[in-house]
CSV table of C-alpha atoms and ligand atoms in Angstrom, one decimal:
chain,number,residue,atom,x,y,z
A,116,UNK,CA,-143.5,-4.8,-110.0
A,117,UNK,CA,-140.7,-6.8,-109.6
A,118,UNK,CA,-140.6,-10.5,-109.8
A,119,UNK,CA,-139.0,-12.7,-108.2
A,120,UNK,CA,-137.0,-15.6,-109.3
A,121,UNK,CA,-139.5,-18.5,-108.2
A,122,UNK,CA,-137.0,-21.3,-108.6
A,123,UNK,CA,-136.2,-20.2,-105.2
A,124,UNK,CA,-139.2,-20.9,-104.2
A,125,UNK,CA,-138.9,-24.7,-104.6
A,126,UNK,CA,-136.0,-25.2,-102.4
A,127,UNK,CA,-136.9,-26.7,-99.1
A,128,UNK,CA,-135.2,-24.6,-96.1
A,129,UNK,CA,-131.8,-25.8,-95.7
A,130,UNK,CA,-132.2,-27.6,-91.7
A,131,UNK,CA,-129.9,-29.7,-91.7
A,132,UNK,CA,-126.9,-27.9,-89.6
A,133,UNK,CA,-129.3,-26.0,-88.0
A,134,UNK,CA,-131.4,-29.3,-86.7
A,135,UNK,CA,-128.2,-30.1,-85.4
A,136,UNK,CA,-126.9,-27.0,-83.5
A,137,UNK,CA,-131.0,-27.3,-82.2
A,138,UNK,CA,-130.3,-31.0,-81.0
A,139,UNK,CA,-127.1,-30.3,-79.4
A,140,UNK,CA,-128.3,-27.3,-77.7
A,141,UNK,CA,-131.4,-28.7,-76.0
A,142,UNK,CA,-128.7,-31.5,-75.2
A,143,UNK,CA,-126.5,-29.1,-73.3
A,144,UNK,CA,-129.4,-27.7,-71.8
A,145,UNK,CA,-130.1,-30.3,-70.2
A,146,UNK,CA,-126.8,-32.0,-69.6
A,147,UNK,CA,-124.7,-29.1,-68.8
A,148,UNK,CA,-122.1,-30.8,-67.6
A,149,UNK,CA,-121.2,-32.9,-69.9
A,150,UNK,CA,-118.5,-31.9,-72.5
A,151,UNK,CA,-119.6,-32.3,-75.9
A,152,UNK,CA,-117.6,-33.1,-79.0
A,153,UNK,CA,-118.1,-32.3,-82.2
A,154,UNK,CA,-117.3,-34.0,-85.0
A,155,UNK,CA,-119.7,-33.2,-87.5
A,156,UNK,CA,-118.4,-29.3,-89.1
A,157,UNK,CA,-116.2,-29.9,-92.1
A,158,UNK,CA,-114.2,-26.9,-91.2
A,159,UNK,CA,-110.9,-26.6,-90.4
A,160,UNK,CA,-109.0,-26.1,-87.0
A,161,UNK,CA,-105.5,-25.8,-87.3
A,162,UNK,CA,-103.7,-22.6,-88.4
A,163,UNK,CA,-102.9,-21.2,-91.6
A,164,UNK,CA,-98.8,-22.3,-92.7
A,165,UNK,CA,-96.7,-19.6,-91.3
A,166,UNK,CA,-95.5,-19.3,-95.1
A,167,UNK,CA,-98.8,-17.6,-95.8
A,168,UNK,CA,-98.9,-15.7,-92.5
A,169,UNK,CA,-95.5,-14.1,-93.9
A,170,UNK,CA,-96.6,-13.5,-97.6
A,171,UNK,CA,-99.7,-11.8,-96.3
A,172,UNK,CA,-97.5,-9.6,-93.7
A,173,UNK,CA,-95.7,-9.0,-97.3
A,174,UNK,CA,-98.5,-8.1,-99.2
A,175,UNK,CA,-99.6,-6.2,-97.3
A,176,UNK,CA,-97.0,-4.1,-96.7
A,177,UNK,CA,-96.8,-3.8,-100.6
A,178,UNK,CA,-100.3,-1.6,-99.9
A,179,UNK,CA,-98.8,0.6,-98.1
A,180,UNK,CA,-96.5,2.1,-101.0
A,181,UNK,CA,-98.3,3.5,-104.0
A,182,UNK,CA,-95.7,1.5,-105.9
A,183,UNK,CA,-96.2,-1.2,-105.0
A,184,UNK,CA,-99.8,-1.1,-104.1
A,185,UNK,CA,-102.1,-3.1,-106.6
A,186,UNK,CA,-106.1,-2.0,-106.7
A,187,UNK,CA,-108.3,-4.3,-109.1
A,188,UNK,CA,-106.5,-7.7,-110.1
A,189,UNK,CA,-107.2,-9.8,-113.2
A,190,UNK,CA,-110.6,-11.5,-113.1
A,191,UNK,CA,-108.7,-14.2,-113.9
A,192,UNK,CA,-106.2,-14.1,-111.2
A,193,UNK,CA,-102.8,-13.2,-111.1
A,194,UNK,CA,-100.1,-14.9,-113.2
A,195,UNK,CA,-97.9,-15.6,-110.4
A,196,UNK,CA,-100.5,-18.2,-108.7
A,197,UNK,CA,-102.1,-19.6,-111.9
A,198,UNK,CA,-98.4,-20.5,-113.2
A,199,UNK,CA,-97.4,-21.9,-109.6
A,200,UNK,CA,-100.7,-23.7,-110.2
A,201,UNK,CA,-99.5,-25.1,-113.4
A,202,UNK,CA,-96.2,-26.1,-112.8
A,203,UNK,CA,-96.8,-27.4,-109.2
A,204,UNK,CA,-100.4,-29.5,-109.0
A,205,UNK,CA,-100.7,-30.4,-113.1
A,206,UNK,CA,-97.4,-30.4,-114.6
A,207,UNK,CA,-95.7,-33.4,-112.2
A,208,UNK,CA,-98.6,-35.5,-113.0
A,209,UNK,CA,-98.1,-35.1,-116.9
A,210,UNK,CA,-101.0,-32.5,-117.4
A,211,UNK,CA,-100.1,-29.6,-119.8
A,212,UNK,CA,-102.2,-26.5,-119.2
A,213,UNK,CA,-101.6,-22.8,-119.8
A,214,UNK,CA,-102.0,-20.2,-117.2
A,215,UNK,CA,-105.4,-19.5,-119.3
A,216,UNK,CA,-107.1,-22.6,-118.2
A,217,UNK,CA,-107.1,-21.4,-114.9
A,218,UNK,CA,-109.6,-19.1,-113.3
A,219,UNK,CA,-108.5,-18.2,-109.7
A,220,UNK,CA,-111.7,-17.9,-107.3
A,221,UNK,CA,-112.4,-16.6,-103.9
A,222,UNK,CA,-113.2,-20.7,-102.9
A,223,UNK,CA,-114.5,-23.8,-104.8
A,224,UNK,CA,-118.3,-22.9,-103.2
A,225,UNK,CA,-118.6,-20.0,-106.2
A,226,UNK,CA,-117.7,-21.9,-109.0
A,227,UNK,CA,-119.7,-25.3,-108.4
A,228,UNK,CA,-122.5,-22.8,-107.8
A,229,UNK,CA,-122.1,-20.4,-110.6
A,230,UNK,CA,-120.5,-22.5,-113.6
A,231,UNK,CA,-124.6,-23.3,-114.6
A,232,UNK,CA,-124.4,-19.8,-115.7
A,233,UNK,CA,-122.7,-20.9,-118.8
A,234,UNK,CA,-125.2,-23.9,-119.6
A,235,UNK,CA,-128.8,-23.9,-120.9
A,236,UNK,CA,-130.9,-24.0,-118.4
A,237,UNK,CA,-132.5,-27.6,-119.5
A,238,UNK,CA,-129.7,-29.9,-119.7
A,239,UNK,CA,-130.3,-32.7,-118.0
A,240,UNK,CA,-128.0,-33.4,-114.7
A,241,UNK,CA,-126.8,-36.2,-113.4
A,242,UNK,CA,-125.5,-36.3,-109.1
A,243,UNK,CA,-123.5,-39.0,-107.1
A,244,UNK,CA,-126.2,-39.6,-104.2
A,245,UNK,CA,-125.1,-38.9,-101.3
A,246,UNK,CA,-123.3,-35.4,-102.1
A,247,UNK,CA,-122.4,-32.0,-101.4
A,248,UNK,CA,-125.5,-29.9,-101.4
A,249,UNK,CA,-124.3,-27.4,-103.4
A,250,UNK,CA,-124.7,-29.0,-106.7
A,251,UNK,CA,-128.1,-29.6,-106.8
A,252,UNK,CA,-128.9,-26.7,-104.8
A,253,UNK,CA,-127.6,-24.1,-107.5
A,254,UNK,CA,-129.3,-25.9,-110.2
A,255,UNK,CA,-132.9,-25.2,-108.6
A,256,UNK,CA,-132.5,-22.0,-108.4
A,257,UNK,CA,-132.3,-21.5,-112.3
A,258,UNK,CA,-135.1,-24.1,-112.9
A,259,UNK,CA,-132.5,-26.7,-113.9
A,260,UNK,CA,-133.0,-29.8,-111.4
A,261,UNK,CA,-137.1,-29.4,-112.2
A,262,UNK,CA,-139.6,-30.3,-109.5
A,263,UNK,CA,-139.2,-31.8,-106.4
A,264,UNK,CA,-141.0,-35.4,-106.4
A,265,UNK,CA,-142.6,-36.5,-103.1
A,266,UNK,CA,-139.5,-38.9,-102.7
A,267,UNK,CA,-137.0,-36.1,-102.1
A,268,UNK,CA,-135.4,-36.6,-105.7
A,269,UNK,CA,-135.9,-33.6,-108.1
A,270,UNK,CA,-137.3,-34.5,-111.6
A,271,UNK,CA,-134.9,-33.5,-113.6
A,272,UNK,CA,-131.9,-34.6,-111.7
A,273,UNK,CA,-130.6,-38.6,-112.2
A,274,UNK,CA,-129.2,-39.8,-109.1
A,275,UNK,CA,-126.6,-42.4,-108.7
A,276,UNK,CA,-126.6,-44.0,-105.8
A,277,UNK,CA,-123.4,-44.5,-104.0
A,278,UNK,CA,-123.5,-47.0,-100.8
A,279,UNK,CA,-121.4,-50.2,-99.3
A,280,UNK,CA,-123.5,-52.4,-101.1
A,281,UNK,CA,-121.9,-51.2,-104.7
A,282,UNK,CA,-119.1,-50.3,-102.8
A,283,UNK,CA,-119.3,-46.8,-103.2
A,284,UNK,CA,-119.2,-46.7,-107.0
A,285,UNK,CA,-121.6,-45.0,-108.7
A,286,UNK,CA,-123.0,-47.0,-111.8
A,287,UNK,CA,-122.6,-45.5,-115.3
A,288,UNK,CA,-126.0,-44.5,-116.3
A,289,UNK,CA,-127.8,-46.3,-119.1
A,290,UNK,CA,-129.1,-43.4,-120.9
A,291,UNK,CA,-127.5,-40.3,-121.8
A,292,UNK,CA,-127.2,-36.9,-119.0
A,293,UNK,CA,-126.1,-33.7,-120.2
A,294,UNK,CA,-124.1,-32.6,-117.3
A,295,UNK,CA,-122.6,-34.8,-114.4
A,296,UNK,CA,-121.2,-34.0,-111.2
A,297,UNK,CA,-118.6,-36.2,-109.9
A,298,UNK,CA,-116.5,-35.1,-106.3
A,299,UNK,CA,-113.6,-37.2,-105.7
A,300,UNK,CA,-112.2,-37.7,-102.7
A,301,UNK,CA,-115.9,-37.4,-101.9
A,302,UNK,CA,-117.7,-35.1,-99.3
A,303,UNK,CA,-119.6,-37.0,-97.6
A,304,UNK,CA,-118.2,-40.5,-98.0
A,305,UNK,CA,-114.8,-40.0,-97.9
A,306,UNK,CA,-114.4,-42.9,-100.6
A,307,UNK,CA,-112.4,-42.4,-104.1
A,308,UNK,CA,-112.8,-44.1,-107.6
A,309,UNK,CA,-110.1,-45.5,-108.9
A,310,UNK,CA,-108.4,-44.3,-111.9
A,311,UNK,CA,-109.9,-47.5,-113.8
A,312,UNK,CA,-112.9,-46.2,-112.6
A,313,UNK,CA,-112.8,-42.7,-113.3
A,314,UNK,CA,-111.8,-43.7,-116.7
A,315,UNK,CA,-115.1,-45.2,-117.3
A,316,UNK,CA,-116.6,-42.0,-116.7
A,317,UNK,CA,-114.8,-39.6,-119.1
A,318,UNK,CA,-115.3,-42.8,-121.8
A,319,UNK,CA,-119.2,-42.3,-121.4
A,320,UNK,CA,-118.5,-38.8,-121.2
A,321,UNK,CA,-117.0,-38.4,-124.4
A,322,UNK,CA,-119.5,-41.1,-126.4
A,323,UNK,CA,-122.7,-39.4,-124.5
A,324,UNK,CA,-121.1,-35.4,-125.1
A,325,UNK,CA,-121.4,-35.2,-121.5
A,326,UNK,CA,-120.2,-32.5,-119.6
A,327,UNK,CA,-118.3,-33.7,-116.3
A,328,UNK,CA,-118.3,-31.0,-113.2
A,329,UNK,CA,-115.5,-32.7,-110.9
A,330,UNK,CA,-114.4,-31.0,-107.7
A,331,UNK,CA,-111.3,-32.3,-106.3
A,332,UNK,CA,-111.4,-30.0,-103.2
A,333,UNK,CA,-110.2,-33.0,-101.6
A,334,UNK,CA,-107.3,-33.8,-104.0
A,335,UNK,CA,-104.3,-33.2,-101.4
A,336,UNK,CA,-105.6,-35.7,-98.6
A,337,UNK,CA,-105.1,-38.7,-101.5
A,338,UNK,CA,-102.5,-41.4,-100.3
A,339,UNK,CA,-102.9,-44.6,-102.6
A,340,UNK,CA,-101.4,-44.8,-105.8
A,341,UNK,CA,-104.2,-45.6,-108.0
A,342,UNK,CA,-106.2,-42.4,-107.0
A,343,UNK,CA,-106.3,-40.0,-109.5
A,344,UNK,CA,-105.9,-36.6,-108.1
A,345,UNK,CA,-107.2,-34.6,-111.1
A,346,UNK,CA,-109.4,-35.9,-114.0
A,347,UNK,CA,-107.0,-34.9,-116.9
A,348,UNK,CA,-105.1,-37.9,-116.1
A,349,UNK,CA,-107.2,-39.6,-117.6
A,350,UNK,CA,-107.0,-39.2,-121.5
A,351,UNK,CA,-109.6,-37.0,-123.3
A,352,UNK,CA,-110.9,-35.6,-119.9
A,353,UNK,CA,-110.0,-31.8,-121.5
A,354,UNK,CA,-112.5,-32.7,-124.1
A,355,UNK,CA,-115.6,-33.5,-121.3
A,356,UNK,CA,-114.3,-31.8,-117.8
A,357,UNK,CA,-113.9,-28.5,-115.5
A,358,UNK,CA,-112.0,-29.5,-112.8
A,359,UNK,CA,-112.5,-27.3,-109.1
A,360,UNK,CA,-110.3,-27.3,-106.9
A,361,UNK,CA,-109.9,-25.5,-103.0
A,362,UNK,CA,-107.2,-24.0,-100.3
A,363,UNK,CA,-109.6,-24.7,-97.9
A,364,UNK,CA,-109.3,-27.8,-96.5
A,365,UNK,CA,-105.4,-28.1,-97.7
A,366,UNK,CA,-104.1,-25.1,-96.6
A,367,UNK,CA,-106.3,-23.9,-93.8
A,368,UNK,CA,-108.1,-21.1,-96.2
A,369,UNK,CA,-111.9,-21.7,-95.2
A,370,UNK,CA,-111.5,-18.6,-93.9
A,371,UNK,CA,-109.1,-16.8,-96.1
A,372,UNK,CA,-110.9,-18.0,-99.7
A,373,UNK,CA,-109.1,-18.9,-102.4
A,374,UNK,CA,-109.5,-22.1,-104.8
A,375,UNK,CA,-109.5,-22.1,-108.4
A,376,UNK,CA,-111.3,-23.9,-111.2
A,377,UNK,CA,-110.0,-25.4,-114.8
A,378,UNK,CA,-111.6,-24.9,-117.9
A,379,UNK,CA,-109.6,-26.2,-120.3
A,380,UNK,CA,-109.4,-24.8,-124.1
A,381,UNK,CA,-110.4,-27.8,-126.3
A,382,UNK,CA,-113.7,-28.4,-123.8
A,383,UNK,CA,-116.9,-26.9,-125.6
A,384,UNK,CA,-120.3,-27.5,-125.6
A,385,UNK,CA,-123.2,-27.3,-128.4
A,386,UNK,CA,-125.5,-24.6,-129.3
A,387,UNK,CA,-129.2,-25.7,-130.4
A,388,UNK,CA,-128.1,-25.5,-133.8
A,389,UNK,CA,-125.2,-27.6,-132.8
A,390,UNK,CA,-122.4,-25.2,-132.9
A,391,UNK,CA,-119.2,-26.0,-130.8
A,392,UNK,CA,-118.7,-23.2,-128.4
A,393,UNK,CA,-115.3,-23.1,-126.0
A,394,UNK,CA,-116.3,-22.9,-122.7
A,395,UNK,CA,-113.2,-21.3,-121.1
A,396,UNK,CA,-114.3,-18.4,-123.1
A,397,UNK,CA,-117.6,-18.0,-121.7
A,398,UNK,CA,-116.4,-19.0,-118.1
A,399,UNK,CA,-113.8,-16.1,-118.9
A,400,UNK,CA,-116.8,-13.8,-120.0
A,401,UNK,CA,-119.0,-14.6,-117.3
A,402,UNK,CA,-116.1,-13.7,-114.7
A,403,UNK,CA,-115.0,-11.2,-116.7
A,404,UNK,CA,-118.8,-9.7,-115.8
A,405,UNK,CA,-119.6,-11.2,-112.2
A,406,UNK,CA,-116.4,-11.3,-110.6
A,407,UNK,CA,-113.2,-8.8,-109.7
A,408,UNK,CA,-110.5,-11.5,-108.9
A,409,UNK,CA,-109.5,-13.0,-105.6
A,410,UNK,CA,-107.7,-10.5,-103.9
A,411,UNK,CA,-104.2,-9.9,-104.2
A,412,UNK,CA,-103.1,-11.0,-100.6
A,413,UNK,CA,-104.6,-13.8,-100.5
A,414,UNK,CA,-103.5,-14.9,-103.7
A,415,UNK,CA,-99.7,-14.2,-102.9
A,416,UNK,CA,-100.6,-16.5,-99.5
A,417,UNK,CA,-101.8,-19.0,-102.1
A,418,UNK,CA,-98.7,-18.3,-104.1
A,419,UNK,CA,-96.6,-19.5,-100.5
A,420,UNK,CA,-97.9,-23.0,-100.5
A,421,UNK,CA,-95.6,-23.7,-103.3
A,422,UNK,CA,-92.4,-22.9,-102.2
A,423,UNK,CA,-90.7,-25.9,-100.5
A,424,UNK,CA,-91.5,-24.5,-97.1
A,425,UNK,CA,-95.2,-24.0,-97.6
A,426,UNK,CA,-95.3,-27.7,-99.1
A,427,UNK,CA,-93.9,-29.3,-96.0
A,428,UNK,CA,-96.0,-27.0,-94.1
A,429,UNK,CA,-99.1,-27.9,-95.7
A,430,UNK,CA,-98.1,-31.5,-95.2
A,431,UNK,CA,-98.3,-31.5,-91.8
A,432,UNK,CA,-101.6,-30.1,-91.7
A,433,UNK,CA,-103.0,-33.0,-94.0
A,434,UNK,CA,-101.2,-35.7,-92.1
A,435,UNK,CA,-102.5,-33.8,-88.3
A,436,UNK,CA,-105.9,-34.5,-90.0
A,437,UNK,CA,-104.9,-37.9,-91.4
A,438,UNK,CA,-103.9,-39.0,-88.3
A,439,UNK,CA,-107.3,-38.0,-86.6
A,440,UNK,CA,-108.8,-39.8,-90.0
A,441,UNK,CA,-106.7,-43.4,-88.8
A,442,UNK,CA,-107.2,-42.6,-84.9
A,443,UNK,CA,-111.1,-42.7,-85.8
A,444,UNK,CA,-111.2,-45.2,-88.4
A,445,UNK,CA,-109.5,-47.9,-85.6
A,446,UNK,CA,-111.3,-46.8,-83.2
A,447,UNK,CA,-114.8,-47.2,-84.7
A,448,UNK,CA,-113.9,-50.4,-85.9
A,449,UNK,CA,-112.6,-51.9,-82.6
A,450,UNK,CA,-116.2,-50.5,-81.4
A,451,UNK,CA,-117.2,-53.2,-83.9
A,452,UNK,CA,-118.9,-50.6,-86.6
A,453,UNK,CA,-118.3,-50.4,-90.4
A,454,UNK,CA,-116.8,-47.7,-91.5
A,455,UNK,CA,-115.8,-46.3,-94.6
A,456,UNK,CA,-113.2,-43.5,-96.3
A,457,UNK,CA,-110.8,-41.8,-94.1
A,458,UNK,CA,-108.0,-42.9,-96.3
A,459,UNK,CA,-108.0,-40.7,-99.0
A,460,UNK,CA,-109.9,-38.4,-97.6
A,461,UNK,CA,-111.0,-36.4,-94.1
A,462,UNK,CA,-114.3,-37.8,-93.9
A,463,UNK,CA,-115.4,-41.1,-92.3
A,464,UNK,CA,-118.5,-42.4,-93.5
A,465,UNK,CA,-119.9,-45.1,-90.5
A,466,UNK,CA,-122.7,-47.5,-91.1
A,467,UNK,CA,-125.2,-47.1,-88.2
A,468,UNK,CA,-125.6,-50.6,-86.5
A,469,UNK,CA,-129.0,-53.2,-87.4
A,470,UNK,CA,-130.6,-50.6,-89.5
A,471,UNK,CA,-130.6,-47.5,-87.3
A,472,UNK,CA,-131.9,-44.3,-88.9
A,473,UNK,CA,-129.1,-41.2,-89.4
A,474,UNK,CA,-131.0,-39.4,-87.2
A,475,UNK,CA,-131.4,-42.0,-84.6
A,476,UNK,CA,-127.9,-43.0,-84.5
A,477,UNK,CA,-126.7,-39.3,-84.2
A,478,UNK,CA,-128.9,-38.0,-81.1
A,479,UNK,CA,-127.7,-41.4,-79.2
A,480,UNK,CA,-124.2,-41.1,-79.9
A,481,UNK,CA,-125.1,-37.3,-78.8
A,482,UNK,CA,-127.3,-38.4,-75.9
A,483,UNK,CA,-125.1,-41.9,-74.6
A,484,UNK,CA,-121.2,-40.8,-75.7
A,485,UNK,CA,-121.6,-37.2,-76.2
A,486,UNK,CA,-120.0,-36.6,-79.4
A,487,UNK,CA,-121.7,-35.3,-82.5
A,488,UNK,CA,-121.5,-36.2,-86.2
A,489,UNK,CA,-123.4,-35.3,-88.9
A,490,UNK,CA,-126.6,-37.7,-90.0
A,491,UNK,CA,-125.8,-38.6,-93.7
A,492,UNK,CA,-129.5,-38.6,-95.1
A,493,UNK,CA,-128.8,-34.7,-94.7
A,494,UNK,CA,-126.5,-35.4,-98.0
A,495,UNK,CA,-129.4,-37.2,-100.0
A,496,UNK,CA,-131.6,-40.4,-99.7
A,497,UNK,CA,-128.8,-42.5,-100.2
A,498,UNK,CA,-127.1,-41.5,-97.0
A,499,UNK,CA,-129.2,-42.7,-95.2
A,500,UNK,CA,-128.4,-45.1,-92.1
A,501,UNK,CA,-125.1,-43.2,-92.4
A,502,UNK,CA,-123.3,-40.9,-90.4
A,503,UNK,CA,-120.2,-38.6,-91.4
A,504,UNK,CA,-117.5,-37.4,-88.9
A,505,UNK,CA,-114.8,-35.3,-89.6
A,506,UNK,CA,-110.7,-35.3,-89.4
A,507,UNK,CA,-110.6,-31.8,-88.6
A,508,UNK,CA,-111.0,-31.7,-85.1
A,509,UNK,CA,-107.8,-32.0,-82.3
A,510,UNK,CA,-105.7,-35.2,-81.7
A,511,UNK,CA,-106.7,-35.7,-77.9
A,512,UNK,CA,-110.8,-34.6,-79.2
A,513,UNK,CA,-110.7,-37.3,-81.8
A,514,UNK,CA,-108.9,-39.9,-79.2
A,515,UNK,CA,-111.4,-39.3,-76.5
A,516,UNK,CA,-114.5,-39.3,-78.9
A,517,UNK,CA,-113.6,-42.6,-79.6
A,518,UNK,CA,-113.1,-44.0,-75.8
A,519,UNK,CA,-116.6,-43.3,-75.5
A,520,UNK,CA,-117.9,-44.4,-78.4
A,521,UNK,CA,-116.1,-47.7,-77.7
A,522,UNK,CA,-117.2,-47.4,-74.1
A,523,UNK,CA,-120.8,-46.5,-75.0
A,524,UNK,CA,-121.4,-50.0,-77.5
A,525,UNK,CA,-119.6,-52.0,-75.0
B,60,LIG,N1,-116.6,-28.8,-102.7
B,60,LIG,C1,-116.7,-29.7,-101.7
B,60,LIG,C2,-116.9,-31.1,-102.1
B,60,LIG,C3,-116.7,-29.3,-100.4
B,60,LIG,O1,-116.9,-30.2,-99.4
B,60,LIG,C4,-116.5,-27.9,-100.1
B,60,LIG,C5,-116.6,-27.4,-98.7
B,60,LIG,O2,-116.9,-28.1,-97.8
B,60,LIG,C6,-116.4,-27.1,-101.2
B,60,LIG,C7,-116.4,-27.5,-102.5
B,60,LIG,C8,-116.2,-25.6,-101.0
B,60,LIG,O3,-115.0,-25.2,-100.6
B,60,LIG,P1,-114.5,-23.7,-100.5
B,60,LIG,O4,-114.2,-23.5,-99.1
B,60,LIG,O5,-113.3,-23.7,-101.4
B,60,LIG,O6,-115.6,-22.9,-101.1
């Protein structure tokens, strides 16, 4: 008889997006001529950069010729991207790293899923609250995040609460966790640490031997100075941090997949016994085992963001999204509500007014100005009377969502 893994078990269905699409659909229903806008996916809109369009054309081409054709890649991925990597997104901000730190990936969703394959299954974890469900999701299903308490928190799992009233800064924990996620730019909130803040972080890292999970999906959106856009800026972050990373949301790859995560070569982590073992070998093993590589064309389109045509082009997809980011941001505060992020980052995370639930605020900004967001208690118990919108819709979508917003709290 086979058994199955019950860890599954314990996760509670995931409703969220599909409440929504429920809510919105019994709205058009009813309303069917109203025009609804939607502002809640965190999914991209514009095209992929004509650069990538080309080096696909290319590569593929290249499969046409036994010559040139190229069957099963390097686990790893190819040398061509994880040097452009290297030299292009690490080596201008003063990080060092060889091509063997970095493990390409078909998107940053595997890896912040799968890298609990490489640690015991009862360390003790540690979450920003709200956050991207991923993170705690994967570590229920190997019986890591323990139980789930009748408050929505799982047992084993230490939230840190992130809302306006700490300003969005999660407070270092007073005892030790064994592994901590940190997202900056965060999904949902859109808000950044600092890099006096983020310091604080890999300092109670390295005193506690924490291990520090940080996905900088979000990196390229970054416009203030003082934002660190990877954690080895910080000194001694190789020592307690993987860093992910994503083309999705920079290049317009949601659809494509590519992203890639670093594990650099002086990080390790103990045994029982208390032996010091390298994790980029075991991430390499565990690839080496689960995972065939990216494929080729879409790592050579990856490859095309570098070049000096792929940079500008991938520019003006960030700022088309940034611009929706500021267009929203004004307009939600000349509706007189309280927002938050949308400056480093293509998320706006809006207080609801006197107290409203999530859930309340979004089904009458659904029901009275027709536009949907997401509610944020969907991204933990500290989301609560939030709701996030996204940058990624269109210009003249994101301009009119806001005329009736404005128009609707008149
Ligand atoms: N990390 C965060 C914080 C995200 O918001 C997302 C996607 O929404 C991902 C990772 C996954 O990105 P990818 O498309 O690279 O799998």
């Amino acid at each position: 008889m086979a058994l199955v893994n019950e860890h599954f078990l314990k996760l509670p269905g995931s409703y969220l997006f599909s409440d929504i699409a429920k809510k919105v659909n019994s709205f058009r229903i009813t309303h069917p001529k109203q025009d609804v806008i939607r502002l809640g996916i965190g999914d991209v809109t514009r095209p992929l950069p004509p650069v990538c369009i080309q080096a696909m054309h290319k590569a593929v081409e290249e499969m046409t010729d036994e010559k040139s054709f190229h069957g099963y890649g390097p686990e790893q991925g190819y040398e061509f991207l994880s040097e452009a990597i290297v030299k292009n997104d690490y080596l201008p901000r003063g990080i060092h790293l060889s091509t063997s730190e970095v493990f390409i990936n078909d998107g940053a969703k595997s890896d912040t899923g799968n890298i609990g394959d490489i640690l015991r299954h009862d360390n003790s974890v540690g979450v920003t609250d709200p956050i991207y469900p991923v993170y705690i999701d994967s570590n229920v299903m190997c019986g890591r995040a323990g139980v789930l308490e009748e408050d929505g928190r799982w047992s084993n799992v230490t939230y840190m609460p992130c809302t306006a009233e700490n300003n969005f800064i999660p407070e270092i924990p007073n005892k030790r966790i064994d592994i901590i996620y940190l997202c900056y730019p965060n999904n949902p909130t859109g808000t950044t640490l600092t890099k006096h803040e983020l310091k604080k972080w890999v300092d109670y890292a390295l005193a506690n031997d924490t291990l520090i999970l940080f996905d900088a999906a979000y990196e390229a959106f970054i416009t203030e100075d003082d934002v660190p856009h990877s954690i080895y800026e910080i000194k001694g972050a190789k020592k307690c941090a993987i860093e992910f990373r994503s083309f999705s949301k920079t290049a317009g790859f949601t659809g494509v997949r590519c992203g890639y995560t670093i594990v650099p070569k002086e990080l390790t982590a103990a045994t029982l016994t208390g032996e010091r073992i390298p994790l980029n070998k075991l991430w390499n093993r565990r690839q080496c085992t689960k995972f065939n590589g990216a494929s080729y064309i879409t790592q050579r389109a990856a490859e095309a963001i570098y070049t000096p045509e792929g940079k500008q082009q991938v520019r003006e997809n960030i700022d088309y999204y940034m611009t929706n980011a500021r267009t929203m941001r004004e307009g939600l505060e000349a509706a007189g509500l309280k927002v938050y992020g949308g400056v480093n980052a293509p998320y706006i995370w809006l207080k609801t007014p006197d107290g409203i639930s999530s859930w309340r605020f979004f089904e009458q900004m659904l029901y009275e100005a027709n536009v949907v967001g997401t509610p944020g208690v969907g991204f933990g118990p500290s989301g609560e009377g939030y709701i996030r919108l996204t940058a990624f819709g269109s210009h003249e979508n994101c301009q009119e969502a806001m005329r009736r917003i404005r128009q609707w709290l008149k």
